[in-house]
Tab-separated table of N, CA and C in Angstrom:
chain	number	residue	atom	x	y	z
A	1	UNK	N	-32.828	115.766	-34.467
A	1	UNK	CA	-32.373	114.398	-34.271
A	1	UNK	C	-33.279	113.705	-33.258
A	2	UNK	N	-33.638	112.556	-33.746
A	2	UNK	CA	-34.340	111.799	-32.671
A	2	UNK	C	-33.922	111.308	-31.548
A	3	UNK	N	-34.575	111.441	-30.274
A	3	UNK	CA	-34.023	110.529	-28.836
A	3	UNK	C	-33.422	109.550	-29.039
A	4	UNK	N	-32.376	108.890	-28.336
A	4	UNK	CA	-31.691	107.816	-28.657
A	4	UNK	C	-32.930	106.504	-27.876
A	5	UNK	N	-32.712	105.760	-28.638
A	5	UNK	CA	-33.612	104.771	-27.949
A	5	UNK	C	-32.888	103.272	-27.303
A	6	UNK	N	-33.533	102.494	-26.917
A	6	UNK	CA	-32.481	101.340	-26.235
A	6	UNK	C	-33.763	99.904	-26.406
A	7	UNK	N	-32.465	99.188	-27.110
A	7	UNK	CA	-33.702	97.987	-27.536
A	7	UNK	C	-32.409	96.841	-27.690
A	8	UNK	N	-32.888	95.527	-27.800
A	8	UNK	CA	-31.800	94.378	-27.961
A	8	UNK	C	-31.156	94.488	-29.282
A	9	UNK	N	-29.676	94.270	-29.165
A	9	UNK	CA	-29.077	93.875	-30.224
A	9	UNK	C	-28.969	93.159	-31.048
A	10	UNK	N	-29.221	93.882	-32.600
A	10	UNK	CA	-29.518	92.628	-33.748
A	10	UNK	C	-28.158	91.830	-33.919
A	11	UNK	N	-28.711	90.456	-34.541
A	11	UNK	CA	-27.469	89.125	-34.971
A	11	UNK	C	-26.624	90.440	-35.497
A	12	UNK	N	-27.245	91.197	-37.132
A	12	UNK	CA	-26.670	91.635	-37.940
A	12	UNK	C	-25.714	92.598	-37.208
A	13	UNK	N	-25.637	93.662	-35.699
A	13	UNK	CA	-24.913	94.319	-35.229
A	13	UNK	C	-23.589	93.846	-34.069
A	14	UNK	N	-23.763	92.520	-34.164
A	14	UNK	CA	-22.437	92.253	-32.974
A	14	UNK	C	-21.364	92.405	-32.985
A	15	UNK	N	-21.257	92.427	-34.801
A	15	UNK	CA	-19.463	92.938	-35.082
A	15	UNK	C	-18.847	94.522	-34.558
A	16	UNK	N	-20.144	95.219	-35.239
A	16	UNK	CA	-19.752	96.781	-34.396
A	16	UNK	C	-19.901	96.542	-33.210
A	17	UNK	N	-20.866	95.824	-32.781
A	17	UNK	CA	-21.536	96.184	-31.182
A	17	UNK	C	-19.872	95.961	-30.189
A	18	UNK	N	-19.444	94.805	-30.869
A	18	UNK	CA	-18.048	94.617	-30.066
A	18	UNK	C	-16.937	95.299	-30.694
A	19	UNK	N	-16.802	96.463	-32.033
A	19	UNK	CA	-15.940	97.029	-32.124
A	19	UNK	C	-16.077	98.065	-31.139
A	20	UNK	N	-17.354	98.827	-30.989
A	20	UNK	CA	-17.483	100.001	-30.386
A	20	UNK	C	-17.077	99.903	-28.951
A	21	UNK	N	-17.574	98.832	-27.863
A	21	UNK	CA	-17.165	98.363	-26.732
A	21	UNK	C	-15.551	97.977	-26.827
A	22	UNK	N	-14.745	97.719	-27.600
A	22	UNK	CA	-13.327	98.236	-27.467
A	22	UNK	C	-12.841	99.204	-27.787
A	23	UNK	N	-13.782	99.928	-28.869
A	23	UNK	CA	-13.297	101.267	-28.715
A	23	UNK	C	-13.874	102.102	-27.440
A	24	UNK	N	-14.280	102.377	-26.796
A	24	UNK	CA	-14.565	102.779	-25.407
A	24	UNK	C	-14.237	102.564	-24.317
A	25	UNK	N	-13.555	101.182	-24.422
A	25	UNK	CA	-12.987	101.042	-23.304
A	25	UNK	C	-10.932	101.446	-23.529
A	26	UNK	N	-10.752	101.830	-24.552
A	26	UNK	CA	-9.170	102.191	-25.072
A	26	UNK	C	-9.495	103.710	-25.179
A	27	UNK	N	-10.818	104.196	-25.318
A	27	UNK	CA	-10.936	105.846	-25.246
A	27	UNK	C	-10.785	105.939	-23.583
A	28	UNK	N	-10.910	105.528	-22.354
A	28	UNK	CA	-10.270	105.520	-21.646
A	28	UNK	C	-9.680	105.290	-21.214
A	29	UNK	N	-8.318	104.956	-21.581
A	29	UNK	CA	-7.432	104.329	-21.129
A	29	UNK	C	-6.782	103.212	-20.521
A	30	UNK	N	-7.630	102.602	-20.562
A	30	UNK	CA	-7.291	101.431	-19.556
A	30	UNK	C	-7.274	100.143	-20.116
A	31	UNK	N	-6.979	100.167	-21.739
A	31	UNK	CA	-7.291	98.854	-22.604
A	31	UNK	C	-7.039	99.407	-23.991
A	32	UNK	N	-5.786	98.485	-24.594
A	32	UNK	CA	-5.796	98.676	-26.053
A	32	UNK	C	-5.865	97.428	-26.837
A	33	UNK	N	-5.863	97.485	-27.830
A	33	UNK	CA	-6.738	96.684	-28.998
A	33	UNK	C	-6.014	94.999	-28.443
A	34	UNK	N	-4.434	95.872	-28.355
A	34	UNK	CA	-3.557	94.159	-27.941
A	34	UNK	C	-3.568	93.426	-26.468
A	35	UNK	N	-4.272	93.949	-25.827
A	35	UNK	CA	-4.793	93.781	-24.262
A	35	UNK	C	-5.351	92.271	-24.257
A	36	UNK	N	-4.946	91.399	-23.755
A	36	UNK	CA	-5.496	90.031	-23.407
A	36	UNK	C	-7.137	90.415	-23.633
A	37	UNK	N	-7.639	91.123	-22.798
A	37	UNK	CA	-8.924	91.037	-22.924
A	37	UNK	C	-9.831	91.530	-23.857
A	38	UNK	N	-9.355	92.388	-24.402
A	38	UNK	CA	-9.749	92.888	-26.372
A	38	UNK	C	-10.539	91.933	-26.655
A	39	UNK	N	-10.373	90.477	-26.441
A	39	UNK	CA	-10.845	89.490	-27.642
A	39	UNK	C	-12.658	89.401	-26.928
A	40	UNK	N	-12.364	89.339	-25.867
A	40	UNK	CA	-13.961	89.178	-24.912
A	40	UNK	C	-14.352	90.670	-25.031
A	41	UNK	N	-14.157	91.700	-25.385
A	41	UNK	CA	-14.901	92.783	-25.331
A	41	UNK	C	-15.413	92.814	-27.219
A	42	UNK	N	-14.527	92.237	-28.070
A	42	UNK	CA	-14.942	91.882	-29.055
A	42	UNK	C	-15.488	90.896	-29.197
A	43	UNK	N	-16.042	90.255	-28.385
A	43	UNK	CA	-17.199	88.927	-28.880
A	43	UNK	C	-18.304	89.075	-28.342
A	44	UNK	N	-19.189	90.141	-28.692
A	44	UNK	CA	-20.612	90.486	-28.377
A	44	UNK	C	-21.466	89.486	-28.424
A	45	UNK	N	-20.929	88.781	-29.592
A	45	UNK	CA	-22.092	87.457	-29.828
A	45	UNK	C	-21.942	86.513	-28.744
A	46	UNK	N	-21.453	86.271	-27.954
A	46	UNK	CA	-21.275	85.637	-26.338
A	46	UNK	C	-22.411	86.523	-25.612
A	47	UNK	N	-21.913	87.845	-25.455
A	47	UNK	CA	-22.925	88.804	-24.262
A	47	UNK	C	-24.378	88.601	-24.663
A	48	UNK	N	-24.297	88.227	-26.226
A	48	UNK	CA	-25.862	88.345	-26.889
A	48	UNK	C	-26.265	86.860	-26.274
A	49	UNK	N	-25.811	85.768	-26.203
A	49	UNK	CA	-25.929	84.517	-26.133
A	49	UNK	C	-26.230	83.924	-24.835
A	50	UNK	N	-25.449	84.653	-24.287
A	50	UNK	CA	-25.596	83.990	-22.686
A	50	UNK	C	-25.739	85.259	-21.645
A	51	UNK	N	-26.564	86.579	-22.224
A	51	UNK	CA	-27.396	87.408	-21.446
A	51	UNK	C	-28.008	88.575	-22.150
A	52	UNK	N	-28.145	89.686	-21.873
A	52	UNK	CA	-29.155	90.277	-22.611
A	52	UNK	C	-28.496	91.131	-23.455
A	53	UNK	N	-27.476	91.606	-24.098
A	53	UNK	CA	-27.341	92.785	-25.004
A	53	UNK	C	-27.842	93.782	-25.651
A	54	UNK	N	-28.145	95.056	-25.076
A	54	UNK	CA	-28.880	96.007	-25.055
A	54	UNK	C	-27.782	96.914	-26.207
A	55	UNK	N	-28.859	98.123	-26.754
A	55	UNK	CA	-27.679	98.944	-27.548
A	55	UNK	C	-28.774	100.124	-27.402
A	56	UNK	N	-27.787	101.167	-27.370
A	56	UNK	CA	-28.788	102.672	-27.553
A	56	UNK	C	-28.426	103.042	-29.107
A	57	UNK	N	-29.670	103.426	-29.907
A	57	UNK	CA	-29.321	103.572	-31.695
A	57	UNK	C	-30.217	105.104	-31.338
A	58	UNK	N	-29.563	105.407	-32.681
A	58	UNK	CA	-30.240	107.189	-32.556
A	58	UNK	C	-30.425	107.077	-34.235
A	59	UNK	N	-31.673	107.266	-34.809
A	59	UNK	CA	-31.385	107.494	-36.420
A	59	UNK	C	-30.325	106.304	-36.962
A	60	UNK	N	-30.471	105.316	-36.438
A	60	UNK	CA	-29.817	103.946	-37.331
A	60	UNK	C	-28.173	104.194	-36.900
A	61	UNK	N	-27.995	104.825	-36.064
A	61	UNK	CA	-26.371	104.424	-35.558
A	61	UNK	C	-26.320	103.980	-33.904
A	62	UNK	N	-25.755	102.796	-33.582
A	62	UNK	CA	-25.020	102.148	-32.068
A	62	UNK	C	-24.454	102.885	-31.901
A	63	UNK	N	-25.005	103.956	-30.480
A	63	UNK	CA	-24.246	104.829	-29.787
A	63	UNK	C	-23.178	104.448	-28.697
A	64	UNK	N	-24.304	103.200	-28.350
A	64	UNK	CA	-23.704	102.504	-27.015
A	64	UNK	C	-24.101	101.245	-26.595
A	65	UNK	N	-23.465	100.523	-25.792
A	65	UNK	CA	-24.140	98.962	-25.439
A	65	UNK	C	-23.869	98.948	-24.349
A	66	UNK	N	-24.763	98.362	-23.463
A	66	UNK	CA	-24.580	97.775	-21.990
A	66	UNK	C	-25.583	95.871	-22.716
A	67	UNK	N	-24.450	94.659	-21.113
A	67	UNK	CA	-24.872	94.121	-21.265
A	67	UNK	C	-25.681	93.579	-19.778
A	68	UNK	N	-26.988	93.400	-19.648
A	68	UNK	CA	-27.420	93.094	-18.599
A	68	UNK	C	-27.496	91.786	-18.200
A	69	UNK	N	-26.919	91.459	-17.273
A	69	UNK	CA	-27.109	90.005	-16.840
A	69	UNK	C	-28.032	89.440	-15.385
A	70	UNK	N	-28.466	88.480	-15.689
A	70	UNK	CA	-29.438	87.745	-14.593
A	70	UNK	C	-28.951	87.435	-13.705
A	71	UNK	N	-29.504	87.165	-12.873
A	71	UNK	CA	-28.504	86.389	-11.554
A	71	UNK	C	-28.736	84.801	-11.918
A	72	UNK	N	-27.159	84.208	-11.088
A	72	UNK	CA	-27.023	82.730	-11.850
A	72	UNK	C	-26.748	82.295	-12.913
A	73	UNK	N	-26.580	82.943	-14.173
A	73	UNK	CA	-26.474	83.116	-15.504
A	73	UNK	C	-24.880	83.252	-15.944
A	74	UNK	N	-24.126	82.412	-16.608
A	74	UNK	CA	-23.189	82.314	-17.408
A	74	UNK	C	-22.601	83.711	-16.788
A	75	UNK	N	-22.736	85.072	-17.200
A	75	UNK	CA	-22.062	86.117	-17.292
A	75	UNK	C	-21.793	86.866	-16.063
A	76	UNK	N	-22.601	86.236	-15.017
A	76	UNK	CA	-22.928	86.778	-13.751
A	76	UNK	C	-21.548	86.741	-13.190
A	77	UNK	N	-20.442	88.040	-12.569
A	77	UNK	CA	-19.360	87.717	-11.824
A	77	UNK	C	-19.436	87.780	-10.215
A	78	UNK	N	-20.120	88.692	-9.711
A	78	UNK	CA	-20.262	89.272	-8.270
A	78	UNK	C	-21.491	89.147	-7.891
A	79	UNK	N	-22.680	89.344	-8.557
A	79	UNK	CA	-23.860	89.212	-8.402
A	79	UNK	C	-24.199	88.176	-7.451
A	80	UNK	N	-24.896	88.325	-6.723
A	80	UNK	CA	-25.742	87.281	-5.255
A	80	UNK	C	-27.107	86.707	-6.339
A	81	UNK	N	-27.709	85.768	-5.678
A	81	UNK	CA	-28.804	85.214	-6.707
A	81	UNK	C	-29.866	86.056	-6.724
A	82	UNK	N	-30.188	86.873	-6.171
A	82	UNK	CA	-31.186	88.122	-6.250
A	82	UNK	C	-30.687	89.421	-6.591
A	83	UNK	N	-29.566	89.184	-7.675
A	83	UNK	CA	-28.846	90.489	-7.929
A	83	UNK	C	-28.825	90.355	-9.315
A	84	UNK	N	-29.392	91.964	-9.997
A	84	UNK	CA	-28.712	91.456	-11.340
A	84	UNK	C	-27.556	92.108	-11.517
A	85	UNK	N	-27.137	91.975	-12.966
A	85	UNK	CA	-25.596	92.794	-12.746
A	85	UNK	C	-25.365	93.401	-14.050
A	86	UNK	N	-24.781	94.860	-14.081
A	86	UNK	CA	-24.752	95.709	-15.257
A	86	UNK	C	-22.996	95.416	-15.754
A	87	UNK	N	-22.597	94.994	-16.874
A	87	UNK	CA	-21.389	94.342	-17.619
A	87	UNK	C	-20.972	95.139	-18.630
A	88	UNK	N	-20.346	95.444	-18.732
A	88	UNK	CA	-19.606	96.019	-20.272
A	88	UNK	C	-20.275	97.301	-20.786
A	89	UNK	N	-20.768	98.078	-19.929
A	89	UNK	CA	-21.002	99.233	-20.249
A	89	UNK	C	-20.506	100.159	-21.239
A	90	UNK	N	-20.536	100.701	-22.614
A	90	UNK	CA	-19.388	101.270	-23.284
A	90	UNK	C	-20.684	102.250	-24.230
A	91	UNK	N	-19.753	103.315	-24.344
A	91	UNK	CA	-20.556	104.472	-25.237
A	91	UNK	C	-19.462	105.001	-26.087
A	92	UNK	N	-20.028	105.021	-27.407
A	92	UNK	CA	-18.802	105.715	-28.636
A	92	UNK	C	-18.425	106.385	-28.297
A	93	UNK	N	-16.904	106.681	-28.166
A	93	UNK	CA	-16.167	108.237	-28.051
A	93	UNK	C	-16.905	109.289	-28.349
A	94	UNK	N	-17.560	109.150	-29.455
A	94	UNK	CA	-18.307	110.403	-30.065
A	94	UNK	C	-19.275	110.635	-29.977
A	95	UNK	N	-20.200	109.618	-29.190
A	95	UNK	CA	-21.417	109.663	-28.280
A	95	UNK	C	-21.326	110.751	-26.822
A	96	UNK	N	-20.767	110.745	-26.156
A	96	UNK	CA	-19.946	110.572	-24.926
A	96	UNK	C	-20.573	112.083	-24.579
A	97	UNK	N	-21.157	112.021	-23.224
A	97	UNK	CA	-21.456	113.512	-22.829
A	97	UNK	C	-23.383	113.518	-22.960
A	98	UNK	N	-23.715	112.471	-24.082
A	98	UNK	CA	-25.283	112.808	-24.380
A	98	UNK	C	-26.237	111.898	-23.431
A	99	UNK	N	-25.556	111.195	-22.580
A	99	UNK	CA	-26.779	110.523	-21.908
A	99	UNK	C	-26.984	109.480	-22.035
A	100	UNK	N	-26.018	108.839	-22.965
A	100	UNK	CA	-26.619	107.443	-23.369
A	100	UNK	C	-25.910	106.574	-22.492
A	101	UNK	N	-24.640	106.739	-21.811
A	101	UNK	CA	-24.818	105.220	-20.920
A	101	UNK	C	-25.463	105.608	-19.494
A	102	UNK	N	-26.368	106.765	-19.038
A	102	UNK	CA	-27.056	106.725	-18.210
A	102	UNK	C	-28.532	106.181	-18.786
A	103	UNK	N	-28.853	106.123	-20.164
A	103	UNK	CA	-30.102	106.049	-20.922
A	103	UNK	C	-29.792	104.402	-20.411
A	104	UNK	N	-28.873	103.551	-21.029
A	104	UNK	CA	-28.400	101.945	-20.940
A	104	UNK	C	-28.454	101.622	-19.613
A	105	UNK	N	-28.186	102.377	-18.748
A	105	UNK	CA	-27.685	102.288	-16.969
A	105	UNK	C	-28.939	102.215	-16.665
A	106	UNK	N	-30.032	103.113	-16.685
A	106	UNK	CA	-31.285	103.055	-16.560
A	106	UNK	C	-31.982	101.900	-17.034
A	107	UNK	N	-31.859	101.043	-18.058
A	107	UNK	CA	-32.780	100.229	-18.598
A	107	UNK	C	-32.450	98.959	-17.730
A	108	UNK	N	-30.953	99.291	-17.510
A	108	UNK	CA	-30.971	97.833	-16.814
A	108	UNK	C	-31.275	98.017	-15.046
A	109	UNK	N	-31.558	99.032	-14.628
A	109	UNK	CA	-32.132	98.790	-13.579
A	109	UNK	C	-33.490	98.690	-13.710
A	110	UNK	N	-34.245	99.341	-14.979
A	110	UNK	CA	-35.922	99.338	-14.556
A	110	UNK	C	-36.009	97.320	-15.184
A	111	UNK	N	-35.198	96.850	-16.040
A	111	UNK	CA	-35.295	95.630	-15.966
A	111	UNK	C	-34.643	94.678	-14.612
A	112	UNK	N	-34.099	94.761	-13.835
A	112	UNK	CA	-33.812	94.713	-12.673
A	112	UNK	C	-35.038	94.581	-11.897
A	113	UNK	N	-35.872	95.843	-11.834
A	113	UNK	CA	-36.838	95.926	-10.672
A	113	UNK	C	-38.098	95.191	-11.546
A	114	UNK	N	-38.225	95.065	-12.971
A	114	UNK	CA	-39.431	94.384	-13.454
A	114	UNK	C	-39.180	92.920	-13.095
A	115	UNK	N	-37.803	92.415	-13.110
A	115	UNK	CA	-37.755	91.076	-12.649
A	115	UNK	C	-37.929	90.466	-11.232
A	116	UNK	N	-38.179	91.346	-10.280
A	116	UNK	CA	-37.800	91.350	-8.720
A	116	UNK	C	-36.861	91.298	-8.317
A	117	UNK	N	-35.244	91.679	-8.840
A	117	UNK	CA	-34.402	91.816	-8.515
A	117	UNK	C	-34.311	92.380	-6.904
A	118	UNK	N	-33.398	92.029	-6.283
A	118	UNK	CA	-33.374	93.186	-4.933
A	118	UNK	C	-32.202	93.731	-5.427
A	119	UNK	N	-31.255	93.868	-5.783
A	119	UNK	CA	-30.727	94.567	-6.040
A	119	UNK	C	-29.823	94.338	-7.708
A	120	UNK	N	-28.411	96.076	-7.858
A	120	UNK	CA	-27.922	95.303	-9.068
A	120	UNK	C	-26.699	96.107	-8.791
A	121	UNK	N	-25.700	95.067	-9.121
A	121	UNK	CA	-24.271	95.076	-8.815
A	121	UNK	C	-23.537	95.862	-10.176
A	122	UNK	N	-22.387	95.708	-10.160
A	122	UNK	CA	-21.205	95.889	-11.076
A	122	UNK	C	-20.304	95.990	-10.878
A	123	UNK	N	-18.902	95.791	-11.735
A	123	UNK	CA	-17.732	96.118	-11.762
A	123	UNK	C	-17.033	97.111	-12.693
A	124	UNK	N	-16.133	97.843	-12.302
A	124	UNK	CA	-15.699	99.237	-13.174
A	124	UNK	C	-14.355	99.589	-13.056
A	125	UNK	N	-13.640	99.193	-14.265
A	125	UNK	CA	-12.120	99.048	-14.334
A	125	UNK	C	-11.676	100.768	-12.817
A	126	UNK	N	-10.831	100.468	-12.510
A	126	UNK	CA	-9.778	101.349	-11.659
A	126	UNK	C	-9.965	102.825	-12.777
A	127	UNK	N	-9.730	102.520	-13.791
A	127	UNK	CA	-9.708	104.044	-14.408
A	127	UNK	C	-10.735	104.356	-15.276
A	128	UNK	N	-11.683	104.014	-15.056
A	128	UNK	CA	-13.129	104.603	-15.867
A	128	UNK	C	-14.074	105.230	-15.048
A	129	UNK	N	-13.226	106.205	-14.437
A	129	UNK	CA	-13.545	107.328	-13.667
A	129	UNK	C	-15.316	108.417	-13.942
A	130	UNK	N	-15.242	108.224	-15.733
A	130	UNK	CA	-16.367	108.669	-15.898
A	130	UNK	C	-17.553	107.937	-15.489
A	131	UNK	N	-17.289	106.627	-15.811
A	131	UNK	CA	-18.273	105.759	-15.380
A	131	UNK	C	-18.721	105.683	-14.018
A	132	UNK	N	-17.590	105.845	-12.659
A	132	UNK	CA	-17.964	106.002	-11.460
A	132	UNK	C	-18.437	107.305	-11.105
A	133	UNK	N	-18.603	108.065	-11.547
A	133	UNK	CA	-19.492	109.690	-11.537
A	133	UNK	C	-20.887	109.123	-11.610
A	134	UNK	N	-21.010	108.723	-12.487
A	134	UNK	CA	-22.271	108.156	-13.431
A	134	UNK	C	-23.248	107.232	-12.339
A	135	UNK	N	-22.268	105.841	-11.961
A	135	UNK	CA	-23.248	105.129	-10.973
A	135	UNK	C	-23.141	105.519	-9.851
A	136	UNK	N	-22.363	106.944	-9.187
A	136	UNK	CA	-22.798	107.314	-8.276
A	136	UNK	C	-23.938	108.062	-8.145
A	137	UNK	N	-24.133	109.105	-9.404
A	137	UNK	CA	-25.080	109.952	-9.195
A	137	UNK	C	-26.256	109.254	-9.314
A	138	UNK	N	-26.471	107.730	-10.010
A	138	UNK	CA	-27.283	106.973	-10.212
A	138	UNK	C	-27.668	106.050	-8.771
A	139	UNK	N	-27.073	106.912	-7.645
A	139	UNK	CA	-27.587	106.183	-6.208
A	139	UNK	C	-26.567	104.733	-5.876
A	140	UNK	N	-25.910	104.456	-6.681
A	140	UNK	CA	-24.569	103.004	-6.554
A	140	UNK	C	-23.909	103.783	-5.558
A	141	UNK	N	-23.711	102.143	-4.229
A	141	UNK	CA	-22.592	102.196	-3.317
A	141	UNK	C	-21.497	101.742	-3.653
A	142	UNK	N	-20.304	102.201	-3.329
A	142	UNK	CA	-18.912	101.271	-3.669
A	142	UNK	C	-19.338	99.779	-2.399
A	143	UNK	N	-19.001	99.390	-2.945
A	143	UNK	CA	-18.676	97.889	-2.129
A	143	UNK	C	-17.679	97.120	-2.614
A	144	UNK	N	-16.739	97.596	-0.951
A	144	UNK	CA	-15.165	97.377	-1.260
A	144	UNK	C	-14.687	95.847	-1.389
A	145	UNK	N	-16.087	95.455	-0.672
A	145	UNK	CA	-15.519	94.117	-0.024
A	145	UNK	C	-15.660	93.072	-1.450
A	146	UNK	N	-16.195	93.611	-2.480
A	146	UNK	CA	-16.236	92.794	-3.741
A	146	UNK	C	-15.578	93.241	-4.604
A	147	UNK	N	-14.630	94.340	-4.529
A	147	UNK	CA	-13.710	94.423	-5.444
A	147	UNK	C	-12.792	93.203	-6.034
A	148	UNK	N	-11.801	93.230	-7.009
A	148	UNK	CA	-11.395	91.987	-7.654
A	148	UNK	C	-10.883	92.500	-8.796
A	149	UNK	N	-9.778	91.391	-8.794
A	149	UNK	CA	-8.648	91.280	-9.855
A	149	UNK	C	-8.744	90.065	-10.887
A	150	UNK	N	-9.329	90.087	-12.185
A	150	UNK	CA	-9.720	88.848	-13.410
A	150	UNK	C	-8.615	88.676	-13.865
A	151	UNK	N	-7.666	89.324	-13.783
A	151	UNK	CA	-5.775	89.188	-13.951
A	151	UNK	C	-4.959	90.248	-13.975
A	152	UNK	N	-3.919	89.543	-13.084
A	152	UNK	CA	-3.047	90.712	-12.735
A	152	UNK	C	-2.723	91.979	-12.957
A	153	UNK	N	-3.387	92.279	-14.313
A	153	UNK	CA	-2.627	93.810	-14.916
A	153	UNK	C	-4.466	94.763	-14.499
A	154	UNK	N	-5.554	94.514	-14.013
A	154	UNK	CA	-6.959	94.828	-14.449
A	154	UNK	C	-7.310	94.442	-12.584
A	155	UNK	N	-7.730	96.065	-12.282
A	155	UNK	CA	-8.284	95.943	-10.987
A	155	UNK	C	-9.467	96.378	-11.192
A	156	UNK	N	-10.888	95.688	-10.549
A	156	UNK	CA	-11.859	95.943	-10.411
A	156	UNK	C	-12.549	96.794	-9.163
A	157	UNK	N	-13.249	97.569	-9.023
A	157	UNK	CA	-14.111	98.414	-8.258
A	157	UNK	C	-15.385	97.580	-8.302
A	158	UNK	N	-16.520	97.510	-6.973
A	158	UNK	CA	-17.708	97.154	-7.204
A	158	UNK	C	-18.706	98.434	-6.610
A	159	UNK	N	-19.896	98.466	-7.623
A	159	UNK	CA	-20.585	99.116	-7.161
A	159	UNK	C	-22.017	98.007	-6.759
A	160	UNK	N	-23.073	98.867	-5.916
A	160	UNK	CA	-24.390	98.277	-5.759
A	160	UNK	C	-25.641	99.137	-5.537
A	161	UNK	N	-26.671	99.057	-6.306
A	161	UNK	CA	-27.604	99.403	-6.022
A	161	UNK	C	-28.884	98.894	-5.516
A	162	UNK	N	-29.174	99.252	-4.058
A	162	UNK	CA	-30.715	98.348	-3.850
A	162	UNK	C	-31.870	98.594	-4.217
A	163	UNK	N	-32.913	97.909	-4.614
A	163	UNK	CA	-33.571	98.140	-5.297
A	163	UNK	C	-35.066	98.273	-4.398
């Protein structure tokens, strides 16, 4: 099987691109299909529109999507203007274990440092525990002081990395 690779998301993939990103985020728990926010994790064609939408494909299948955002930019939540910021991170259930949202995690920092970023932020639901393994071992500080609540039922964690 070939390396998974990571390149922008086609028009033709946004329907999966945003099925798979709700399915990943309901494979951990913390979001099901009827969740207020379902509808924004299903509208990829936004993340594609107003920032960068990345996908890892292996042999013609979306393993995973991260979306990277600029600083100042529509999608930007926590980010400082010299920050970029890693969004919607999600890897297929059945992906899960191979590397690919550290493969996605990676791209958006080496695009980060190609832009002069000084640094790159994020947010990471309360229970996507795997994910905070991940940007820790990836050198991310918690930074408490930007944690945050987008509505009442959904607590956010921030991480940061300097660059």
């Amino acid at each position: 099987m070939a390396a998974p690779v990571v390149r922008p998301a086609r028009p033709d993939e946004l329907e999966a691109v945003g099925r798979l990103t709700l399915a990943a985020y309901a494979a951990d728990g913390g979001m099901s299909p009827e969740h207020p926010y379902a509808a924004t994790l299903l509208d990829a064609g936004a993340r594609a529109r107003d920032a960068e939408l990345l996908v890892a494909e292996e042999s013609g299948s979306v393993l995973g999507t991260v979306t990277f955002v600029r600083p100042g930019t529509p999608f930007s939540e926590i980010g400082g203007p010299d920050e970029a910021e890693v969004r919607t991170l999600a890897v297929a259930p059945e992906a899960r274990g191979r590397g690919v949202g550290r493969l996605l995690s990676d791209e958006c920092v080496r695009l980060a440092r190609a832009e002069g970023c000084r640094a790159v932020v994020l947010s990471s639901g309360t229970w996507m525990t795997a994910a905070h393994r991940l940007y820790e071992r990836m050198g991310f500080v918690r930074v408490p002081e930007r944690d945050w609540s987008p509505r009442p039922d959904v607590d956010l964690i921030a991480y940061r990395l300097t660059l």
